[in-house]
Tab-separated table of C-alpha atoms in Angstrom:
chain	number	residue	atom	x	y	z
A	1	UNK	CA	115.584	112.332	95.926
A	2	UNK	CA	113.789	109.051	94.571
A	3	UNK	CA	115.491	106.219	96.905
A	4	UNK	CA	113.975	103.077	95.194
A	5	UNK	CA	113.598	103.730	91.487
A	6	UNK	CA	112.145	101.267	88.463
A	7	UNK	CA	113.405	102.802	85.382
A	8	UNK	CA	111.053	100.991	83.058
A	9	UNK	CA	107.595	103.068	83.408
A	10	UNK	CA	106.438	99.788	80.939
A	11	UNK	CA	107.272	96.006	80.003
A	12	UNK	CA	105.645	93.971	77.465
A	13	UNK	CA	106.194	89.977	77.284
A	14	UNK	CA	104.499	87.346	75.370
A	15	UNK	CA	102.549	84.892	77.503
A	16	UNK	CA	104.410	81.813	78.281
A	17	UNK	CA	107.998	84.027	78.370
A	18	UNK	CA	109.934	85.008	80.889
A	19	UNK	CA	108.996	88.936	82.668
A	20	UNK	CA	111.663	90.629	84.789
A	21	UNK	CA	111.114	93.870	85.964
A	22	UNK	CA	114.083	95.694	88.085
A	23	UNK	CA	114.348	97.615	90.617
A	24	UNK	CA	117.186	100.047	92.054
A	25	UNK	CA	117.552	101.796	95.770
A	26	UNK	CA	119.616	104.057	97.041
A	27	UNK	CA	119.848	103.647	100.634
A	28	UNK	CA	122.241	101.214	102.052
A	29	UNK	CA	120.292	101.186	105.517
A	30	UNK	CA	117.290	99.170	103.356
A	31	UNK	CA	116.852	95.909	105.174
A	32	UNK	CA	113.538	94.849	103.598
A	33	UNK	CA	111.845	94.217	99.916
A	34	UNK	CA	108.944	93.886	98.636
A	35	UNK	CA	106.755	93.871	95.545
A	36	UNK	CA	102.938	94.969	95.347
A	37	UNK	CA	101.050	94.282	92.101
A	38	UNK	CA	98.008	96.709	91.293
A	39	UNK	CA	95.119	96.516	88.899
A	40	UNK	CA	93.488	99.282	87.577
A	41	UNK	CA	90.696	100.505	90.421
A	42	UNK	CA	92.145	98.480	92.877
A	43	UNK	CA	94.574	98.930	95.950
A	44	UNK	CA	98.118	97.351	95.349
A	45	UNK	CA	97.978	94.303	96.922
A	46	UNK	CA	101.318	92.231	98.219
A	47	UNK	CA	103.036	89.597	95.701
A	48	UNK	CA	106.610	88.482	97.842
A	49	UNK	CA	109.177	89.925	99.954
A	50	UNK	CA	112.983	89.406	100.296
A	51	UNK	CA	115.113	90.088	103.386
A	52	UNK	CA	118.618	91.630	103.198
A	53	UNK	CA	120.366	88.245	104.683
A	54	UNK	CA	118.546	86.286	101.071
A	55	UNK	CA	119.579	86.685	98.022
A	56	UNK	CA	116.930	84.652	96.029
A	57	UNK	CA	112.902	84.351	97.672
A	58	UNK	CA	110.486	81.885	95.236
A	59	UNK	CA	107.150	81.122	95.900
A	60	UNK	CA	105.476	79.561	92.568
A	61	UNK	CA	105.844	81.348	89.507
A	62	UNK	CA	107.496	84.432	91.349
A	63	UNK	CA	111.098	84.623	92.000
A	64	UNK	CA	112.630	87.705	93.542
A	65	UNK	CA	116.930	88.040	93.282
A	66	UNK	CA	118.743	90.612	95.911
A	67	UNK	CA	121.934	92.417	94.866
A	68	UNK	CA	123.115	94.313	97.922
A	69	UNK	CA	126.469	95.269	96.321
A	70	UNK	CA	124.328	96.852	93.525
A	71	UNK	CA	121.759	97.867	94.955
A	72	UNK	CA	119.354	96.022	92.909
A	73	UNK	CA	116.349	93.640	92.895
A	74	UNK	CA	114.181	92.115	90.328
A	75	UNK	CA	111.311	90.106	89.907
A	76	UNK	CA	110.685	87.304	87.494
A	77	UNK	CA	107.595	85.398	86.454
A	78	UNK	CA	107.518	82.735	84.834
A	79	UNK	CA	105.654	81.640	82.697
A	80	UNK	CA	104.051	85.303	82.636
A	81	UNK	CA	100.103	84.977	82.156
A	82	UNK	CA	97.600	87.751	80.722
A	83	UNK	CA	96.527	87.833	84.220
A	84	UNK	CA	99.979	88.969	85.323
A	85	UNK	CA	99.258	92.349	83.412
A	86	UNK	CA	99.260	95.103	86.011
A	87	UNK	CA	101.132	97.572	87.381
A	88	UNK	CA	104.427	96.000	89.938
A	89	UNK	CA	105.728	98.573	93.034
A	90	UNK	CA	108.933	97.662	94.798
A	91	UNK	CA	109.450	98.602	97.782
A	92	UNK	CA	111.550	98.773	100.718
A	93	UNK	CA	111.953	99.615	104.040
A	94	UNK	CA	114.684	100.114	107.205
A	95	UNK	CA	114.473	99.020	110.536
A	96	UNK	CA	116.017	102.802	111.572
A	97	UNK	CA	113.150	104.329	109.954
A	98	UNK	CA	110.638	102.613	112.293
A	99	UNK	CA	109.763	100.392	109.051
A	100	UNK	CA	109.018	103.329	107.122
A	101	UNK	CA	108.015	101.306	103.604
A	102	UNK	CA	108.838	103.662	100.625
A	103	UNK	CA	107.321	102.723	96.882
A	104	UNK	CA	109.139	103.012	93.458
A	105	UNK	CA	106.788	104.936	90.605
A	106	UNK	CA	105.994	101.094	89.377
A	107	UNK	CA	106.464	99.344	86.199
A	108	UNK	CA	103.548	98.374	84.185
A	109	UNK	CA	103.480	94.846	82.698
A	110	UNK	CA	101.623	93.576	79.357
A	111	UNK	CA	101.205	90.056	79.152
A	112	UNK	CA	100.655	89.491	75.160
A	113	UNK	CA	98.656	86.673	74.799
B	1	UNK	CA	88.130	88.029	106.083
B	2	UNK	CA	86.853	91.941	104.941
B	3	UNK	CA	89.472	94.014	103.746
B	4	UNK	CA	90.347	97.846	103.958
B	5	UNK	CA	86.952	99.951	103.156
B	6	UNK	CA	87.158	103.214	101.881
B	7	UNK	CA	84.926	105.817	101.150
B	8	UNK	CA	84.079	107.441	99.173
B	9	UNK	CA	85.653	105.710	95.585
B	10	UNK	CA	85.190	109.242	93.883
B	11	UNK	CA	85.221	112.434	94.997
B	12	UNK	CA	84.986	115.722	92.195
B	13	UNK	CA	84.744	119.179	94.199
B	14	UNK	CA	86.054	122.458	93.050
B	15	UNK	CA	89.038	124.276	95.057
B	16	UNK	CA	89.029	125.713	98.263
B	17	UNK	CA	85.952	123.094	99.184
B	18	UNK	CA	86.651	121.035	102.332
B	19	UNK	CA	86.387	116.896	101.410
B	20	UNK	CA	86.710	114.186	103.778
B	21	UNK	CA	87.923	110.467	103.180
B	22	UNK	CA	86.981	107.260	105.506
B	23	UNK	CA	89.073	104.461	106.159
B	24	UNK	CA	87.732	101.199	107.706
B	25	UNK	CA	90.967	98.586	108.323
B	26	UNK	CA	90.937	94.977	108.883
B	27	UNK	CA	90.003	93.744	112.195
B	28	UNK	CA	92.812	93.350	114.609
B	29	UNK	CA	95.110	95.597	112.933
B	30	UNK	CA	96.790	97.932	114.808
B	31	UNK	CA	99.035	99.793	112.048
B	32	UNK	CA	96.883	102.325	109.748
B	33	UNK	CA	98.594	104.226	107.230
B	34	UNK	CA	96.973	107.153	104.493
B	35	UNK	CA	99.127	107.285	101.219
B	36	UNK	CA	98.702	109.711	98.523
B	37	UNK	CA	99.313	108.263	94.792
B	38	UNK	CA	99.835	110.729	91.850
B	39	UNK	CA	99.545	109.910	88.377
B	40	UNK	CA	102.231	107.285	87.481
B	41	UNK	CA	103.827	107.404	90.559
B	42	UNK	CA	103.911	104.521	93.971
B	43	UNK	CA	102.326	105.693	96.984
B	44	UNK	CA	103.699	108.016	99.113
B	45	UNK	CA	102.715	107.973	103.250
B	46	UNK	CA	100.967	111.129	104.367
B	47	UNK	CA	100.821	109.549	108.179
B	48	UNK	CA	101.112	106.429	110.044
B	49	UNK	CA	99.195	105.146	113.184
B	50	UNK	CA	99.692	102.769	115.551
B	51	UNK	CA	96.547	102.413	117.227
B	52	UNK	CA	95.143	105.708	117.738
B	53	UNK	CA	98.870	107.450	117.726
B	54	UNK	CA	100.142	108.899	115.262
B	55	UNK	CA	103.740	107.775	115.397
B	56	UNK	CA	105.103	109.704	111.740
B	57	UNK	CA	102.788	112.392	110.596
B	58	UNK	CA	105.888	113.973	109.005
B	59	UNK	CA	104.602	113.990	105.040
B	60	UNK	CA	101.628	115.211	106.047
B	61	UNK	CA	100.644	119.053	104.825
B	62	UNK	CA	99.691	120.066	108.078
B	63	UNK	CA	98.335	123.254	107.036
B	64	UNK	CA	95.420	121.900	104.828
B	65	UNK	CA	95.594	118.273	105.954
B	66	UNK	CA	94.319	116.442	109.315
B	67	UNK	CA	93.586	113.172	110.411
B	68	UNK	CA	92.498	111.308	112.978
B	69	UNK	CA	91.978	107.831	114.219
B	70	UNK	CA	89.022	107.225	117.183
B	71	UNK	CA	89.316	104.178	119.123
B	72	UNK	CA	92.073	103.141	117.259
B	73	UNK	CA	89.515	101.656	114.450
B	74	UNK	CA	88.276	104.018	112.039
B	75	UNK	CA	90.222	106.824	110.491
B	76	UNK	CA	88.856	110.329	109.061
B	77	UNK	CA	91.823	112.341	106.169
B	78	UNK	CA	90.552	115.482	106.071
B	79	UNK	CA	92.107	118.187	103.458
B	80	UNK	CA	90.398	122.088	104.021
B	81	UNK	CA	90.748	123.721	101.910
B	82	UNK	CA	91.348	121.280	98.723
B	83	UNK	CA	93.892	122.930	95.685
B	84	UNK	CA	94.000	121.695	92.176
B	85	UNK	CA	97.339	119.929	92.954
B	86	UNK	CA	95.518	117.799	95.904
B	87	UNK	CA	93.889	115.755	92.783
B	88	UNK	CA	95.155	111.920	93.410
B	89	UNK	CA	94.734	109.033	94.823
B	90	UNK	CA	94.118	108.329	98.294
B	91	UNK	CA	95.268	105.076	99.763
B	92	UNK	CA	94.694	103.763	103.194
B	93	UNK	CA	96.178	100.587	104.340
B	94	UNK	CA	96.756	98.617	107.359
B	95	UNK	CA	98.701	95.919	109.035
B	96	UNK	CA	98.683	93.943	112.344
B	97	UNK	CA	101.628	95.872	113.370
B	98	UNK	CA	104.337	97.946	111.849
B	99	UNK	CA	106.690	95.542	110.342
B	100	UNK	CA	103.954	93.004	108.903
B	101	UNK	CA	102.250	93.176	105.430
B	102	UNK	CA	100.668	96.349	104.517
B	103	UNK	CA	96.888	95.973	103.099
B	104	UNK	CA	95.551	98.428	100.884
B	105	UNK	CA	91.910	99.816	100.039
B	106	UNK	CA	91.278	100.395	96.867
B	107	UNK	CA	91.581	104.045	97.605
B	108	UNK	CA	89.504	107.393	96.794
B	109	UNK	CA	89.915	108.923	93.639
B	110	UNK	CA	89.512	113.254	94.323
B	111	UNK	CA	89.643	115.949	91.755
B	112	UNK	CA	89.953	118.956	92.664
B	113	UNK	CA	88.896	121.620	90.073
């Protein structure tokens, strides 16, 4: 049973346009959000985070939007770069699971430039 | 600052052979976690320490798979013996304690054939 799902495996944007890449969970007890962002070769590395009391976390071109009643996050950039091109986790994770973080399969982004 | 060191990057043995993987976290952090990635899907945790306790071991294959953390530094995954379907990613991350940001290594790439 996936709990956090991202039903687009793939995204492609021009450069200077607007990405958004979604995210649904399953699990009401999910307190905590994140995103990770991983080039090919690499570890995933952290991007932002939203708590369950926000609905809307910015920090520079990366904007992440909480929709408890839906169950459902996303994650804009804008403007998207070539450099944003990589693959994007969310995640999340519940205080009653000792912060047990799980990972969606990922969404991989194409900036076009 | 260093980040999360793993060894090896690659690892190609044929089934039923033993293979180790080494995790070296950043300094001063307590939480250590080994995730397994397949092929187009996030990470999944095998086990999670807090300093040399293992406080969820509960996805790990206990059968094949062992791990262990001396001194609450360094950490050995051990899988004996390996089966075709071992073939991932391995991930190792850490974090100054449970609830802060997780850090990845770039991971170990095994196949198993």
């Amino acid at each position: 049973d996936q709990q956090v799902k991202q039903n687009s495996p793939s995204l492609s944007v021009q450069e200077g346009r607007i990405s958004i890449l979604n995210c649904d969970y399953t699990n009401s007890m999910f307190d905590y959000f994140l995103w990770y962002k991983k080039y090919p070769a690499e570890g995933p590395t952290f991007l932002i985070s939203i708590s369950s009391i926000k609905d809307k976390n910015e920090d520079g071109r990366f904007t992440v939007f909480l929709n408890k009643s839906a169950k459902h996050l996303s994650l804009h950039i804008v403007p998207s770069q070539p450099g944003d091109s990589a693959v994007y986790f969310c995640a999340a994770s519940d205080m009653s699971s000792y912060d047990k973080v799980i990972f969606g399969p990922g969404t991989s982004l194409s900036v076009i430039p | 600052e260093a980040g999360v060191v793993q060894s090896p990057r690659y690892k190609i043995i044929e089934k039923k052979q033993p293979v180790a993987f080494w995790c070296n976290p950043i300094s001063g952090h307590n939480t250590l976690y080994w995730y397994l990635q397949n092929l187009g899907q996030g990470p999944e945790l095998l086990i999670r320490y807090e300093n040399e306790e293992a406080v969820d071991d509960s996805q790990l294959p206990k059968d094949r798979f062992s791990a262990e953390r001396l001194k609450g530094v360094d950490s050995t995954l051990k899988i004996q013996p390996a089966e075709l379907g071992d073939s991932a990613v391995y991930l190792c991350a850490s974090s100054r304690t449970g609830r802060e940001t997780q850090y990845f290594g770039p991971g170990t790439r095994l196949l198993v054939l």
